[in-house]
Amino acid sequence: MKLIRHGAPDHETPGLLLNDGRRIDASGFGSDYNEAFFSGDGLERLAEWAKTNAASAPVVAPSVRLGPCIARPSKIVCVGLNYSDHAKESGMPIPKEPILFFKSTSSIVGPNDDVVIPRGSQKTDWEVELAIIIGRRASYVSEADALKHVAGYALHNDYSEREWQLERGGQWVKGKSCDTFAPLGPFLATHDEIADPQALKLWLSVNGVMRQNSSTAQMIFGVPQLVSYISQFMTLLPGDVISTGTPPGVGLGLKPEPVFLKPGDVVELGIEGLGTQRQTALAFA
Ligand code: ZN
């Protein structure tokens, strides 16, 4: 299944993207895609609901805004430098253990919403990433069991303000958490739709120029390792997001000098099997 949410910001309603490309409204199902939904048998019940109701459910017009594909989760856990080439371009050593940091959940927006360059920012940058959506509470989970705790996957752009992340002291969270810095979607693809999460092409372009073009095969720590590893330090709740790191080609790493976003720039990105996003950069107003 492909889960979508549609409507005005903060007033989205759940829906489904069908295999024929139609978007249908799933308000009749009666639950948003939140922690309670994932922690019960929400996905199974939704699949049952769709069998009987998909054909007659209201169609959502293509012009209707897509929101983030899940309701606001308890946390977004991000993994830093998880592609060896990206570590190299950042001038950082290849990590021996996953680098973890948080991103505020208030930064989540829809996949095609504008990205607002924050007040005073000079170094707003892009990062295409595979996001894992947790389906079942995970605490001290083994790698062998990790995938049983995954509901599915989504496309995420881990926008980053490099000065605030790297030059202002303390933790990376300062440069990762601004409003609009976490477009998520267009849909959550349930795990059965993705045969191998470590074999997905992912790419990102700015103003039509390809900047990132890689594969999740290049990840240092894969999906089972990350779920297991993070669950040794905290409980992952149903609906939580793990963003698995970005491949090379971020603005910070470009030669001969870094390139950062300016108002009017258009960022497009995608992951095989997980759809595409498009954001226009806006000045802070
Ligand atoms: Zn990232």
Short mmCIF file of C-alpha atoms in Angstrom, two decimals, residues 11-107:
data_model
loop_
_atom_site.label_atom_id
_atom_site.label_comp_id
_atom_site.label_asym_id
_atom_site.label_seq_id
_atom_site.Cartn_x
_atom_site.Cartn_y
_atom_site.Cartn_z
CA HIS A 11 -5.63 19.69 8.49
CA GLU A 12 -4.63 16.78 6.31
CA THR A 13 -6.81 13.72 5.99
CA PRO A 14 -5.59 10.21 5.24
CA GLY A 15 -5.74 8.66 1.81
CA LEU A 16 -4.24 6.03 -0.43
CA LEU A 17 -2.38 6.17 -3.71
CA LEU A 18 -3.68 3.27 -5.78
CA ASN A 19 -1.63 1.30 -8.27
CA ASP A 20 -3.54 2.88 -11.16
CA GLY A 21 -2.31 6.31 -10.02
CA ARG A 22 -5.60 7.47 -8.49
CA ARG A 23 -5.53 9.11 -5.09
CA ILE A 24 -8.46 8.22 -2.90
CA ASP A 25 -9.69 9.70 0.35
CA ALA A 26 -9.59 7.30 3.30
CA SER A 27 -11.41 9.50 5.81
CA GLY A 28 -14.01 6.75 5.96
CA PHE A 29 -11.39 4.46 7.47
CA GLY A 30 -11.56 6.61 10.59
CA SER A 31 -7.94 7.06 11.69
CA ASP A 32 -5.04 9.29 10.80
CA TYR A 33 -1.65 7.67 10.26
CA ASN A 34 -0.36 8.32 13.77
CA GLU A 35 1.21 6.36 16.63
CA ALA A 36 -2.09 4.72 17.62
CA PHE A 37 -2.67 3.67 14.01
CA PHE A 38 0.74 2.03 13.62
CA SER A 39 0.86 0.50 17.10
CA GLY A 40 -2.37 -1.41 16.62
CA ASP A 41 -3.10 -3.43 13.54
CA GLY A 42 -3.75 -0.24 11.57
CA LEU A 43 -2.02 -1.30 8.38
CA GLU A 44 -3.88 -4.62 8.28
CA ARG A 45 -7.22 -2.91 8.96
CA LEU A 46 -6.51 -0.27 6.32
CA ALA A 47 -5.75 -2.99 3.76
CA GLU A 48 -9.07 -4.67 4.64
CA TRP A 49 -10.89 -1.33 4.42
CA ALA A 50 -9.36 -0.69 0.99
CA LYS A 51 -10.52 -4.06 -0.38
CA THR A 52 -14.16 -3.13 0.19
CA ASN A 53 -14.06 0.65 -0.11
CA ALA A 54 -11.30 1.72 -2.51
CA ALA A 55 -13.50 1.50 -5.58
CA SER A 56 -16.20 3.74 -4.11
CA ALA A 57 -14.07 6.14 -2.03
CA PRO A 58 -13.94 9.80 -3.12
CA VAL A 59 -11.14 10.52 -5.57
CA VAL A 60 -8.68 13.24 -4.51
CA ALA A 61 -7.92 15.59 -7.40
CA PRO A 62 -4.27 15.83 -8.50
CA SER A 63 -4.40 19.55 -7.67
CA VAL A 64 -5.03 18.92 -3.96
CA ARG A 65 -1.95 19.51 -1.79
CA LEU A 66 -0.20 16.45 -0.38
CA GLY A 67 0.83 16.73 3.26
CA PRO A 68 3.51 14.69 5.01
CA CYS A 69 2.64 11.01 4.55
CA ILE A 70 2.33 10.36 8.31
CA ALA A 71 0.98 12.40 11.22
CA ARG A 72 3.61 14.13 13.36
CA PRO A 73 5.74 11.38 14.98
CA SER A 74 7.29 11.39 18.45
CA LYS A 75 10.75 11.83 16.95
CA ILE A 76 12.93 12.01 13.88
CA VAL A 77 16.25 10.26 14.44
CA CYS A 78 18.81 11.08 11.78
CA VAL A 79 21.98 9.24 10.86
CA GLY A 80 25.02 11.35 9.91
CA LEU A 81 27.69 10.49 7.35
CA ASN A 82 26.16 7.14 6.45
CA TYR A 83 27.49 7.11 2.88
CA SER A 84 31.27 6.75 2.77
CA ASP A 85 31.66 9.18 -0.18
CA HIS A 86 29.62 11.83 1.64
CA ALA A 87 31.85 11.48 4.72
CA LYS A 88 34.82 12.04 2.41
CA GLU A 89 33.35 15.16 0.75
CA SER A 90 32.56 16.57 4.20
CA GLY A 91 36.18 16.04 5.24
CA MET A 92 35.09 13.72 8.04
CA PRO A 93 36.38 10.21 8.89
CA ILE A 94 34.16 7.21 8.06
CA PRO A 95 32.25 6.54 11.29
CA LYS A 96 32.90 3.32 13.22
CA GLU A 97 29.40 3.47 14.73
CA PRO A 98 26.34 5.31 13.39
CA ILE A 99 26.33 9.03 14.17
CA LEU A 100 22.92 9.98 15.53
CA PHE A 101 21.22 13.33 15.87
CA PHE A 102 17.68 14.60 16.24
CA LYS A 103 15.65 16.80 13.95
CA SER A 104 12.61 18.62 15.34
CA THR A 105 9.25 17.16 14.36
CA SER A 106 7.95 20.71 13.77
CA SER A 107 10.17 20.83 10.66
#
